[in-house]
Amino acid sequence: TQLLEQSPQFLSIQEGENLTVYCNSSSVFSSLQWYRQEPGEGPVLLVTVVTGGEVKKLKRLTFQFGDARKDSSLHITAAQPGDTGLYLCAGEEAGTALIFGKGTTLSVSS
Amino acid sequence: GAVVSQHPSWVICKSGTSVKIECRSLDFQATTMFWYRQFPKQSLMLMATSNEGSKATYEQGVEKDKFLINHASLTLSTLTVTSAHPEDSSFYICSARDRTSYYEQYFGPGTRLTVT
């Protein structure tokens, strides 16, 4: 069974600070996805990374896939209150269901 | 594009009754849909994988006779919670894979089920 360890589980920071969320596994994934979820809503896809070493940027968010395709990170620069939410990483072997990490609850206060 | 809808968005039912939740891909065809369950402040737990025209594959520990899944078309999958109990109260979320996309799945907005 593939497992994804996500850390930290909770993060409370001030507006303007930077943060990094980590997602690690002992297994290799064909792709890894990051989602953001608001309370009472479904997860919204932020990015999909496929190639080992790949780096993708989405405004203030930077996503990286490890060279061995076992780990990933999400870095947010100059966090804003609107970034508050549950961030989920999910790994997938091609054609199978996503394996989710436990999530990181981010709270950004002004 | 890539919109997935769920109906109803929330439902309250009495113990012993059955509840059906619909998951639709609105602008794409989905050969595979997935059903997840999420408890408060926790991550998503996969319940079953639903393939169009075939029986669903259930994860270990999920009762297939209690959680009936039907994937009748390329745009619709349904989850029926039979003989619901208060412990079935949860947030149920479906996702759908676009048949033209190798990796990406798109999630519905979820259905909040409360069993009294």
PDB file of N, CA, C and O in Angstrom, chain B residues 69-108:
ATOM      1  N   ILE B  69     -22.796   1.247  -5.643  1.00  0.00           N
ATOM      2  CA  ILE B  69     -22.314   2.173  -6.665  1.00  0.00           C
ATOM      3  C   ILE B  69     -22.743   1.672  -8.032  1.00  0.00           C
ATOM      4  O   ILE B  69     -22.569   0.512  -8.372  1.00  0.00           O
ATOM      5  N   ASN B  70     -23.292   2.610  -8.810  1.00  0.00           N
ATOM      6  CA  ASN B  70     -23.707   2.319 -10.171  1.00  0.00           C
ATOM      7  C   ASN B  70     -23.120   3.362 -11.103  1.00  0.00           C
ATOM      8  O   ASN B  70     -23.265   4.562 -10.870  1.00  0.00           O
ATOM      9  N   HIS B  71     -22.442   2.902 -12.151  1.00  0.00           N
ATOM     10  CA  HIS B  71     -21.843   3.827 -13.124  1.00  0.00           C
ATOM     11  C   HIS B  71     -22.481   3.509 -14.459  1.00  0.00           C
ATOM     12  O   HIS B  71     -21.912   2.803 -15.292  1.00  0.00           O
ATOM     13  N   ALA B  72     -23.681   4.042 -14.646  1.00  0.00           N
ATOM     14  CA  ALA B  72     -24.519   3.634 -15.765  1.00  0.00           C
ATOM     15  C   ALA B  72     -24.120   4.256 -17.093  1.00  0.00           C
ATOM     16  O   ALA B  72     -24.431   3.722 -18.153  1.00  0.00           O
ATOM     17  N   SER B  73     -23.460   5.396 -17.045  1.00  0.00           N
ATOM     18  CA  SER B  73     -23.087   6.066 -18.293  1.00  0.00           C
ATOM     19  C   SER B  73     -21.735   6.742 -18.115  1.00  0.00           C
ATOM     20  O   SER B  73     -21.173   6.751 -17.020  1.00  0.00           O
ATOM     21  N   LEU B  74     -21.228   7.320 -19.187  1.00  0.00           N
ATOM     22  CA  LEU B  74     -19.926   7.981 -19.143  1.00  0.00           C
ATOM     23  C   LEU B  74     -19.962   9.318 -18.423  1.00  0.00           C
ATOM     24  O   LEU B  74     -18.932   9.966 -18.259  1.00  0.00           O
ATOM     25  N   THR B  75     -21.148   9.733 -17.990  1.00  0.00           N
ATOM     26  CA  THR B  75     -21.245  11.018 -17.302  1.00  0.00           C
ATOM     27  C   THR B  75     -21.935  10.930 -15.952  1.00  0.00           C
ATOM     28  O   THR B  75     -22.116  11.946 -15.288  1.00  0.00           O
ATOM     29  N   LEU B  76     -22.317   9.733 -15.529  1.00  0.00           N
ATOM     30  CA  LEU B  76     -23.069   9.622 -14.284  1.00  0.00           C
ATOM     31  C   LEU B  76     -22.666   8.399 -13.471  1.00  0.00           C
ATOM     32  O   LEU B  76     -22.608   7.277 -13.971  1.00  0.00           O
ATOM     33  N   SER B  77     -22.383   8.639 -12.212  1.00  0.00           N
ATOM     34  CA  SER B  77     -22.186   7.559 -11.241  1.00  0.00           C
ATOM     35  C   SER B  77     -23.024   7.893 -10.019  1.00  0.00           C
ATOM     36  O   SER B  77     -23.160   9.064  -9.660  1.00  0.00           O
ATOM     37  N   THR B  78     -23.597   6.877  -9.403  1.00  0.00           N
ATOM     38  CA  THR B  78     -24.399   7.103  -8.200  1.00  0.00           C
ATOM     39  C   THR B  78     -23.887   6.249  -7.048  1.00  0.00           C
ATOM     40  O   THR B  78     -23.414   5.127  -7.245  1.00  0.00           O
ATOM     41  N   LEU B  79     -23.982   6.831  -5.860  1.00  0.00           N
ATOM     42  CA  LEU B  79     -23.639   6.133  -4.626  1.00  0.00           C
ATOM     43  C   LEU B  79     -24.892   6.093  -3.767  1.00  0.00           C
ATOM     44  O   LEU B  79     -25.469   7.148  -3.471  1.00  0.00           O
ATOM     45  N   THR B  80     -25.337   4.900  -3.419  1.00  0.00           N
ATOM     46  CA  THR B  80     -26.504   4.754  -2.552  1.00  0.00           C
ATOM     47  C   THR B  80     -26.060   4.200  -1.211  1.00  0.00           C
ATOM     48  O   THR B  80     -25.461   3.124  -1.150  1.00  0.00           O
ATOM     49  N   VAL B  81     -26.341   4.964  -0.168  1.00  0.00           N
ATOM     50  CA  VAL B  81     -26.051   4.517   1.193  1.00  0.00           C
ATOM     51  C   VAL B  81     -27.313   3.820   1.691  1.00  0.00           C
ATOM     52  O   VAL B  81     -28.356   4.469   1.873  1.00  0.00           O
ATOM     53  N   THR B  82     -27.249   2.530   1.870  1.00  0.00           N
ATOM     54  CA  THR B  82     -28.436   1.761   2.269  1.00  0.00           C
ATOM     55  C   THR B  82     -28.482   1.596   3.785  1.00  0.00           C
ATOM     56  O   THR B  82     -27.451   1.503   4.449  1.00  0.00           O
ATOM     57  N   SER B  83     -29.712   1.582   4.310  1.00  0.00           N
ATOM     58  CA  SER B  83     -29.924   1.416   5.743  1.00  0.00           C
ATOM     59  C   SER B  83     -28.940   2.283   6.537  1.00  0.00           C
ATOM     60  O   SER B  83     -28.134   1.791   7.326  1.00  0.00           O
ATOM     61  N   ALA B  84     -29.049   3.553   6.291  1.00  0.00           N
ATOM     62  CA  ALA B  84     -28.079   4.494   6.869  1.00  0.00           C
ATOM     63  C   ALA B  84     -28.143   4.522   8.393  1.00  0.00           C
ATOM     64  O   ALA B  84     -29.213   4.385   8.998  1.00  0.00           O
ATOM     65  N   HIS B  85     -26.977   4.707   8.995  1.00  0.00           N
ATOM     66  CA  HIS B  85     -26.853   4.848  10.445  1.00  0.00           C
ATOM     67  C   HIS B  85     -26.122   6.147  10.734  1.00  0.00           C
ATOM     68  O   HIS B  85     -25.418   6.681   9.856  1.00  0.00           O
ATOM     69  N   PRO B  86     -26.256   6.659  11.960  1.00  0.00           N
ATOM     70  CA  PRO B  86     -25.577   7.928  12.290  1.00  0.00           C
ATOM     71  C   PRO B  86     -24.076   7.912  11.997  1.00  0.00           C
ATOM     72  O   PRO B  86     -23.513   8.944  11.605  1.00  0.00           O
ATOM     73  N   GLU B  87     -23.428   6.767  12.137  1.00  0.00           N
ATOM     74  CA  GLU B  87     -21.987   6.716  11.857  1.00  0.00           C
ATOM     75  C   GLU B  87     -21.653   6.856  10.378  1.00  0.00           C
ATOM     76  O   GLU B  87     -20.481   7.007  10.003  1.00  0.00           O
ATOM     77  N   ASP B  88     -22.689   6.797   9.517  1.00  0.00           N
ATOM     78  CA  ASP B  88     -22.478   7.035   8.090  1.00  0.00           C
ATOM     79  C   ASP B  88     -22.458   8.519   7.764  1.00  0.00           C
ATOM     80  O   ASP B  88     -22.148   8.907   6.627  1.00  0.00           O
ATOM     81  N   SER B  89     -22.798   9.336   8.739  1.00  0.00           N
ATOM     82  CA  SER B  89     -22.774  10.783   8.529  1.00  0.00           C
ATOM     83  C   SER B  89     -21.366  11.208   8.171  1.00  0.00           C
ATOM     84  O   SER B  89     -20.410  10.915   8.895  1.00  0.00           O
ATOM     85  N   SER B  90     -21.249  11.906   7.065  1.00  0.00           N
ATOM     86  CA  SER B  90     -19.917  12.287   6.586  1.00  0.00           C
ATOM     87  C   SER B  90     -20.060  13.189   5.369  1.00  0.00           C
ATOM     88  O   SER B  90     -21.165  13.503   4.934  1.00  0.00           O
ATOM     89  N   PHE B  91     -18.926  13.599   4.837  1.00  0.00           N
ATOM     90  CA  PHE B  91     -18.868  14.374   3.596  1.00  0.00           C
ATOM     91  C   PHE B  91     -18.421  13.411   2.501  1.00  0.00           C
ATOM     92  O   PHE B  91     -17.337  12.824   2.595  1.00  0.00           O
ATOM     93  N   TYR B  92     -19.262  13.208   1.501  1.00  0.00           N
ATOM     94  CA  TYR B  92     -18.969  12.266   0.425  1.00  0.00           C
ATOM     95  C   TYR B  92     -18.609  13.061  -0.825  1.00  0.00           C
ATOM     96  O   TYR B  92     -19.350  13.959  -1.247  1.00  0.00           O
ATOM     97  N   ILE B  93     -17.469  12.735  -1.408  1.00  0.00           N
ATOM     98  CA  ILE B  93     -16.967  13.474  -2.566  1.00  0.00           C
ATOM     99  C   ILE B  93     -16.671  12.487  -3.701  1.00  0.00           C
ATOM    100  O   ILE B  93     -16.088  11.426  -3.461  1.00  0.00           O
ATOM    101  N   CYS B  94     -17.084  12.855  -4.904  1.00  0.00           N
ATOM    102  CA  CYS B  94     -16.740  12.027  -6.049  1.00  0.00           C
ATOM    103  C   CYS B  94     -15.709  12.762  -6.905  1.00  0.00           C
ATOM    104  O   CYS B  94     -15.566  13.985  -6.824  1.00  0.00           O
ATOM    105  N   SER B  95     -14.995  12.008  -7.688  1.00  0.00           N
ATOM    106  CA  SER B  95     -14.099  12.610  -8.676  1.00  0.00           C
ATOM    107  C   SER B  95     -14.231  11.822  -9.969  1.00  0.00           C
ATOM    108  O   SER B  95     -14.661  10.661  -9.961  1.00  0.00           O
ATOM    109  N   ALA B  96     -13.876  12.460 -11.050  1.00  0.00           N
ATOM    110  CA  ALA B  96     -14.005  11.834 -12.361  1.00  0.00           C
ATOM    111  C   ALA B  96     -12.745  12.083 -13.160  1.00  0.00           C
ATOM    112  O   ALA B  96     -12.159  13.165 -13.101  1.00  0.00           O
ATOM    113  N   ARG B  97     -12.329  11.040 -13.875  1.00  0.00           N
ATOM    114  CA  ARG B  97     -11.166  11.190 -14.744  1.00  0.00           C
ATOM    115  C   ARG B  97     -11.661  11.363 -16.165  1.00  0.00           C
ATOM    116  O   ARG B  97     -12.405  10.546 -16.682  1.00  0.00           O
ATOM    117  N   ASP B  98     -11.219  12.441 -16.780  1.00  0.00           N
ATOM    118  CA  ASP B  98     -11.511  12.689 -18.180  1.00  0.00           C
ATOM    119  C   ASP B  98     -10.875  11.578 -19.012  1.00  0.00           C
ATOM    120  O   ASP B  98      -9.691  11.315 -18.867  1.00  0.00           O
ATOM    121  N   ARG B  99     -11.639  10.945 -19.861  1.00  0.00           N
ATOM    122  CA  ARG B  99     -11.120   9.817 -20.622  1.00  0.00           C
ATOM    123  C   ARG B  99      -9.974  10.216 -21.542  1.00  0.00           C
ATOM    124  O   ARG B  99      -9.211   9.367 -21.995  1.00  0.00           O
ATOM    125  N   THR B 100      -9.830  11.525 -21.806  1.00  0.00           N
ATOM    126  CA  THR B 100      -8.739  11.989 -22.660  1.00  0.00           C
ATOM    127  C   THR B 100      -7.504  12.401 -21.864  1.00  0.00           C
ATOM    128  O   THR B 100      -6.475  12.742 -22.441  1.00  0.00           O
ATOM    129  N   SER B 101      -7.625  12.394 -20.531  1.00  0.00           N
ATOM    130  CA  SER B 101      -6.516  12.812 -19.676  1.00  0.00           C
ATOM    131  C   SER B 101      -5.936  11.609 -18.965  1.00  0.00           C
ATOM    132  O   SER B 101      -6.672  10.801 -18.405  1.00  0.00           O
ATOM    133  N   TYR B 102      -4.629  11.494 -18.969  1.00  0.00           N
ATOM    134  CA  TYR B 102      -3.973  10.330 -18.398  1.00  0.00           C
ATOM    135  C   TYR B 102      -3.905  10.392 -16.879  1.00  0.00           C
ATOM    136  O   TYR B 102      -3.978   9.392 -16.200  1.00  0.00           O
ATOM    137  N   TYR B 103      -3.763  11.612 -16.340  1.00  0.00           N
ATOM    138  CA  TYR B 103      -3.515  11.731 -14.915  1.00  0.00           C
ATOM    139  C   TYR B 103      -4.590  12.452 -14.119  1.00  0.00           C
ATOM    140  O   TYR B 103      -4.893  12.085 -13.011  1.00  0.00           O
ATOM    141  N   GLU B 104      -5.167  13.493 -14.697  1.00  0.00           N
ATOM    142  CA  GLU B 104      -5.927  14.422 -13.869  1.00  0.00           C
ATOM    143  C   GLU B 104      -7.337  13.948 -13.558  1.00  0.00           C
ATOM    144  O   GLU B 104      -8.019  13.376 -14.382  1.00  0.00           O
ATOM    145  N   GLN B 105      -7.713  14.201 -12.317  1.00  0.00           N
ATOM    146  CA  GLN B 105      -9.067  13.938 -11.867  1.00  0.00           C
ATOM    147  C   GLN B 105      -9.679  15.251 -11.412  1.00  0.00           C
ATOM    148  O   GLN B 105      -8.993  16.131 -10.917  1.00  0.00           O
ATOM    149  N   TYR B 106     -10.979  15.334 -11.560  1.00  0.00           N
ATOM    150  CA  TYR B 106     -11.694  16.538 -11.176  1.00  0.00           C
ATOM    151  C   TYR B 106     -12.752  16.162 -10.142  1.00  0.00           C
ATOM    152  O   TYR B 106     -13.465  15.169 -10.304  1.00  0.00           O
ATOM    153  N   PHE B 107     -12.811  16.976  -9.104  1.00  0.00           N
ATOM    154  CA  PHE B 107     -13.667  16.647  -7.965  1.00  0.00           C
ATOM    155  C   PHE B 107     -14.991  17.384  -8.007  1.00  0.00           C
ATOM    156  O   PHE B 107     -15.073  18.538  -8.453  1.00  0.00           O
ATOM    157  N   GLY B 108     -16.014  16.712  -7.505  1.00  0.00           N
ATOM    158  CA  GLY B 108     -17.287  17.352  -7.290  1.00  0.00           C
ATOM    159  C   GLY B 108     -17.238  18.201  -6.030  1.00  0.00           C
ATOM    160  O   GLY B 108     -16.264  18.141  -5.264  1.00  0.00           O
TER     161      GLY B 108
END
